[in-house]
CSV table of C-alpha atoms in Angstrom, one decimal:
chain,number,residue,atom,x,y,z
Y,1,UNK,CA,6.3,-14.4,6.5
Y,2,UNK,CA,2.7,-15.3,7.4
Y,3,UNK,CA,0.6,-16.9,4.7
Y,4,UNK,CA,-3.1,-16.4,5.4
Y,5,UNK,CA,-6.0,-18.0,3.5
Y,6,UNK,CA,-9.7,-17.5,4.1
Y,7,UNK,CA,-12.6,-19.7,2.9
Y,8,UNK,CA,-15.0,-19.2,1.5
Y,9,UNK,CA,-14.5,-15.9,-0.4
Y,10,UNK,CA,-18.2,-15.3,-0.5
Y,11,UNK,CA,-21.0,-16.7,1.6
Y,12,UNK,CA,-24.8,-16.1,1.2
Y,13,UNK,CA,-27.2,-17.2,3.9
Y,14,UNK,CA,-30.8,-16.6,4.8
Y,15,UNK,CA,-31.6,-14.5,7.9
Y,16,UNK,CA,-31.5,-16.7,10.9
Y,17,UNK,CA,-29.1,-19.2,9.5
Y,18,UNK,CA,-25.5,-19.8,10.8
Y,19,UNK,CA,-22.4,-18.7,9.0
Y,20,UNK,CA,-18.9,-20.1,9.4
Y,21,UNK,CA,-15.7,-18.6,8.0
Y,22,UNK,CA,-12.4,-20.4,8.2
Y,23,UNK,CA,-8.9,-18.9,8.3
Y,24,UNK,CA,-5.8,-20.9,7.8
Y,25,UNK,CA,-2.4,-19.6,8.6
Y,26,UNK,CA,1.2,-20.8,8.1
Y,27,UNK,CA,3.2,-19.3,11.0
Y,28,UNK,CA,3.2,-21.8,13.9
Y,29,UNK,CA,4.4,-18.9,16.2
Y,30,UNK,CA,1.1,-17.1,15.7
Y,31,UNK,CA,-0.6,-16.6,19.1
Y,32,UNK,CA,-3.3,-14.0,18.5
Y,33,UNK,CA,-6.3,-14.6,16.2
Y,34,UNK,CA,-8.6,-11.7,15.5
Y,35,UNK,CA,-11.6,-11.3,13.2
Y,36,UNK,CA,-12.4,-7.9,11.7
Y,37,UNK,CA,-15.7,-6.8,10.2
Y,38,UNK,CA,-15.7,-4.2,7.4
Y,39,UNK,CA,-18.9,-2.6,6.2
Y,40,UNK,CA,-18.9,-1.0,2.8
Y,41,UNK,CA,-16.8,2.2,2.8
Y,42,UNK,CA,-16.0,1.9,6.5
Y,43,UNK,CA,-13.0,1.0,8.6
Y,44,UNK,CA,-12.2,-2.6,9.7
Y,45,UNK,CA,-13.5,-3.1,13.2
Y,46,UNK,CA,-12.4,-5.8,15.6
Y,47,UNK,CA,-15.4,-8.0,16.5
Y,48,UNK,CA,-13.8,-10.9,18.4
Y,49,UNK,CA,-10.3,-12.2,19.1
Y,50,UNK,CA,-8.7,-15.2,20.8
Y,51,UNK,CA,-5.3,-15.9,22.3
Y,52,UNK,CA,-3.5,-19.2,21.7
Y,53,UNK,CA,-4.1,-20.5,25.2
Y,54,UNK,CA,-7.8,-20.6,24.6
Y,55,UNK,CA,-9.7,-22.9,22.3
Y,56,UNK,CA,-13.0,-21.0,22.0
Y,57,UNK,CA,-14.4,-17.7,22.8
Y,58,UNK,CA,-18.0,-16.5,22.5
Y,59,UNK,CA,-19.7,-13.1,22.5
Y,60,UNK,CA,-23.4,-13.2,22.1
Y,61,UNK,CA,-24.1,-14.4,18.5
Y,62,UNK,CA,-20.4,-14.6,17.4
Y,63,UNK,CA,-17.7,-17.1,18.4
Y,64,UNK,CA,-14.2,-17.9,17.4
Y,65,UNK,CA,-12.7,-21.4,17.6
Y,66,UNK,CA,-9.0,-22.2,17.3
Y,67,UNK,CA,-7.2,-25.3,16.3
Y,68,UNK,CA,-3.5,-24.6,16.8
Y,69,UNK,CA,-2.4,-28.0,15.7
Y,70,UNK,CA,-4.0,-27.7,12.3
Y,71,UNK,CA,-3.2,-24.0,12.2
Y,72,UNK,CA,-6.7,-22.6,11.5
Y,73,UNK,CA,-9.4,-20.7,13.3
Y,74,UNK,CA,-13.0,-20.0,12.5
Y,75,UNK,CA,-15.6,-17.3,12.9
Y,76,UNK,CA,-19.1,-18.5,13.8
Y,77,UNK,CA,-22.1,-16.3,13.5
Y,78,UNK,CA,-25.4,-17.7,14.7
Y,79,UNK,CA,-28.9,-16.3,14.0
Y,80,UNK,CA,-27.6,-14.1,11.2
Y,81,UNK,CA,-29.2,-10.8,10.6
Y,82,UNK,CA,-29.1,-8.5,7.5
Y,83,UNK,CA,-26.8,-6.1,9.4
Y,84,UNK,CA,-24.2,-8.9,9.6
Y,85,UNK,CA,-23.7,-8.4,5.9
Y,86,UNK,CA,-20.1,-7.2,5.5
Y,87,UNK,CA,-16.6,-8.3,4.6
Y,88,UNK,CA,-14.9,-10.3,7.3
Y,89,UNK,CA,-11.1,-10.5,7.6
Y,90,UNK,CA,-8.9,-12.6,9.7
Y,91,UNK,CA,-5.4,-11.3,10.7
Y,92,UNK,CA,-3.4,-13.8,12.8
Y,93,UNK,CA,-0.4,-12.3,14.5
Y,94,UNK,CA,2.6,-13.6,16.5
Y,95,UNK,CA,3.8,-10.5,18.3
Y,96,UNK,CA,1.9,-7.5,19.8
Y,97,UNK,CA,2.9,-4.3,18.1
Y,98,UNK,CA,3.8,-5.9,14.8
Y,99,UNK,CA,2.0,-5.7,11.5
Y,100,UNK,CA,-1.3,-7.5,11.0
Y,101,UNK,CA,-1.4,-9.6,7.9
Y,102,UNK,CA,-5.0,-9.8,6.7
Y,103,UNK,CA,-6.6,-12.5,4.8
Y,104,UNK,CA,-8.3,-11.7,1.5
Y,105,UNK,CA,-11.7,-11.4,3.2
Y,106,UNK,CA,-15.0,-13.2,3.0
Y,107,UNK,CA,-18.1,-11.3,1.8
Y,108,UNK,CA,-21.1,-12.4,3.8
Y,109,UNK,CA,-24.5,-11.6,2.5
Y,110,UNK,CA,-27.5,-12.2,4.7
Y,111,UNK,CA,-30.9,-12.0,2.9
Y,112,UNK,CA,-34.2,-11.5,4.7
L,1,UNK,CA,-14.7,5.8,23.2
L,2,UNK,CA,-11.4,7.2,22.0
L,3,UNK,CA,-11.0,7.4,18.2
L,4,UNK,CA,-8.2,7.6,15.6
L,5,UNK,CA,-9.0,10.6,13.4
L,6,UNK,CA,-7.9,10.9,9.8
L,7,UNK,CA,-8.0,13.9,7.5
L,8,UNK,CA,-9.0,14.5,4.8
L,9,UNK,CA,-11.7,11.9,4.3
L,10,UNK,CA,-11.3,12.1,0.5
L,11,UNK,CA,-8.4,13.5,-1.6
L,12,UNK,CA,-8.2,13.8,-5.3
L,13,UNK,CA,-4.8,14.6,-6.8
L,14,UNK,CA,-3.1,14.8,-10.1
L,15,UNK,CA,-0.6,12.0,-11.0
L,16,UNK,CA,2.9,13.1,-10.0
L,17,UNK,CA,1.8,15.4,-7.2
L,18,UNK,CA,2.7,15.0,-3.6
L,19,UNK,CA,0.1,14.2,-1.0
L,20,UNK,CA,0.1,14.1,2.8
L,21,UNK,CA,-2.4,12.1,4.7
L,22,UNK,CA,-2.9,13.0,8.3
L,23,UNK,CA,-3.8,11.0,11.3
L,24,UNK,CA,-4.3,11.8,15.0
L,25,UNK,CA,-3.8,8.5,17.0
L,26,UNK,CA,-5.4,7.9,20.3
L,27,UNK,CA,-3.5,10.0,22.8
L,28,UNK,CA,-2.0,7.3,25.0
L,29,UNK,CA,-1.1,4.9,22.2
L,30,UNK,CA,2.5,4.3,21.3
L,31,UNK,CA,2.4,2.3,18.1
L,32,UNK,CA,1.2,3.7,14.9
L,33,UNK,CA,0.5,2.1,11.5
L,34,UNK,CA,-0.5,2.9,8.0
L,35,UNK,CA,-2.5,0.4,5.9
L,36,UNK,CA,-4.0,0.7,2.5
L,37,UNK,CA,-6.9,-1.0,0.8
L,38,UNK,CA,-7.3,-0.9,-3.0
L,39,UNK,CA,-11.0,-1.1,-3.8
L,40,UNK,CA,-12.4,-4.5,-3.4
L,41,UNK,CA,-9.2,-6.0,-2.1
L,42,UNK,CA,-7.7,-6.9,1.2
L,43,UNK,CA,-6.2,-4.5,3.8
L,44,UNK,CA,-2.4,-4.3,3.2
L,45,UNK,CA,0.2,-3.3,5.7
L,46,UNK,CA,2.5,-0.4,4.8
L,47,UNK,CA,4.5,0.7,7.8
L,48,UNK,CA,4.6,0.7,11.6
L,49,UNK,CA,6.1,3.5,13.7
L,50,UNK,CA,7.3,3.5,17.3
L,51,UNK,CA,9.5,5.8,19.3
L,52,UNK,CA,9.9,8.2,16.4
L,53,UNK,CA,11.2,5.7,13.9
L,54,UNK,CA,10.0,3.1,11.5
L,55,UNK,CA,9.9,-0.3,13.2
L,56,UNK,CA,8.6,-2.3,10.3
L,57,UNK,CA,7.7,-1.8,6.6
L,58,UNK,CA,6.3,-3.8,3.7
L,59,UNK,CA,7.5,-4.1,0.2
L,60,UNK,CA,4.8,-1.6,-0.8
L,61,UNK,CA,6.4,1.1,1.3
L,62,UNK,CA,9.1,2.1,-1.2
L,63,UNK,CA,11.1,5.4,-1.5
L,64,UNK,CA,8.0,7.2,-2.7
L,65,UNK,CA,6.5,6.9,0.8
L,66,UNK,CA,7.6,8.5,4.1
L,67,UNK,CA,6.1,8.8,7.5
L,68,UNK,CA,6.5,11.5,10.2
L,69,UNK,CA,5.3,12.4,13.6
L,70,UNK,CA,5.9,16.2,13.4
L,71,UNK,CA,4.5,17.0,16.8
L,72,UNK,CA,3.0,15.1,19.8
L,73,UNK,CA,-0.3,14.3,18.2
L,74,UNK,CA,-0.1,14.0,14.3
L,75,UNK,CA,1.1,11.1,12.3
L,76,UNK,CA,1.5,11.7,8.6
L,77,UNK,CA,2.0,9.6,5.5
L,78,UNK,CA,3.5,11.3,2.5
L,79,UNK,CA,3.5,10.0,-1.0
L,80,UNK,CA,6.1,12.0,-3.0
L,81,UNK,CA,5.0,11.5,-6.6
L,82,UNK,CA,1.6,9.8,-6.8
L,83,UNK,CA,0.8,7.2,-9.4
L,84,UNK,CA,-2.5,6.0,-10.6
L,85,UNK,CA,-2.0,2.7,-8.7
L,86,UNK,CA,-1.7,4.6,-5.4
L,87,UNK,CA,-5.5,5.2,-5.6
L,88,UNK,CA,-6.8,3.4,-2.5
L,89,UNK,CA,-8.3,3.8,0.9
L,90,UNK,CA,-5.5,4.6,3.4
L,91,UNK,CA,-6.2,3.6,7.1
L,92,UNK,CA,-4.2,4.8,10.1
L,93,UNK,CA,-4.2,2.6,13.2
L,94,UNK,CA,-2.7,2.7,16.6
L,95,UNK,CA,-2.2,0.4,19.6
L,96,UNK,CA,-1.5,1.2,23.2
L,97,UNK,CA,1.6,-0.8,24.0
L,98,UNK,CA,3.7,-3.7,23.1
L,99,UNK,CA,1.5,-6.1,25.1
L,100,UNK,CA,-1.7,-5.0,23.6
L,101,UNK,CA,-2.7,-6.6,20.4
L,102,UNK,CA,-5.8,-4.5,19.9
L,103,UNK,CA,-5.7,-2.2,16.9
L,104,UNK,CA,-8.0,0.9,16.6
L,105,UNK,CA,-8.4,2.0,13.0
L,106,UNK,CA,-9.2,5.4,11.7
L,107,UNK,CA,-12.1,6.0,9.3
L,108,UNK,CA,-9.7,6.3,6.4
L,109,UNK,CA,-8.7,8.6,3.6
L,110,UNK,CA,-9.9,7.8,0.1
L,111,UNK,CA,-7.1,8.8,-2.2
L,112,UNK,CA,-8.0,9.2,-5.9
L,113,UNK,CA,-5.1,9.8,-8.3
L,114,UNK,CA,-6.2,11.1,-11.7
């Protein structure tokens, strides 16, 4: 099965700084790479995703980059704000409709 | 925006009791899932359900668990004899079809076993 690792496990930045979280996966057949944001006590929410035929995708302050050869993808958040503070999970997947296997999460803290 | 609805939001139960967690997936979605999250840990897959049967399940989903779609709208998770370690947040999720990777999660049920 898929083995998913996230680094770092915790990340503290100052407001306005950039944050990068990396997700490494083991299944070379993975072709869908989402990032979920979970605020305390809330549901996971999809914030950005990328398919394997694309190397990078950007949506305002967040972006995801994919390196299929090295089997990792990263979440980039620029100009961080306190409301970006949350736990971020990656969940690479190889087939629509099947289970998402989540990483252990990265706790991002943005201080003002 | 369509939502996945879960009830109750919080349930407290005695160890050994049966609980049923309820979910109403988005109406045109075909794939349904249950996940759980023990406090402070990652989200873990329990089971997926399609065409009125289980399509995939994890090692966590043992004989104490069962799922059902009793009517056209509800999707339930039953835990037959709860244990202390079943205390967790349980999330229901759904997706539209086999080609759509996008999950929509419900707001969760916090189960506390005492």
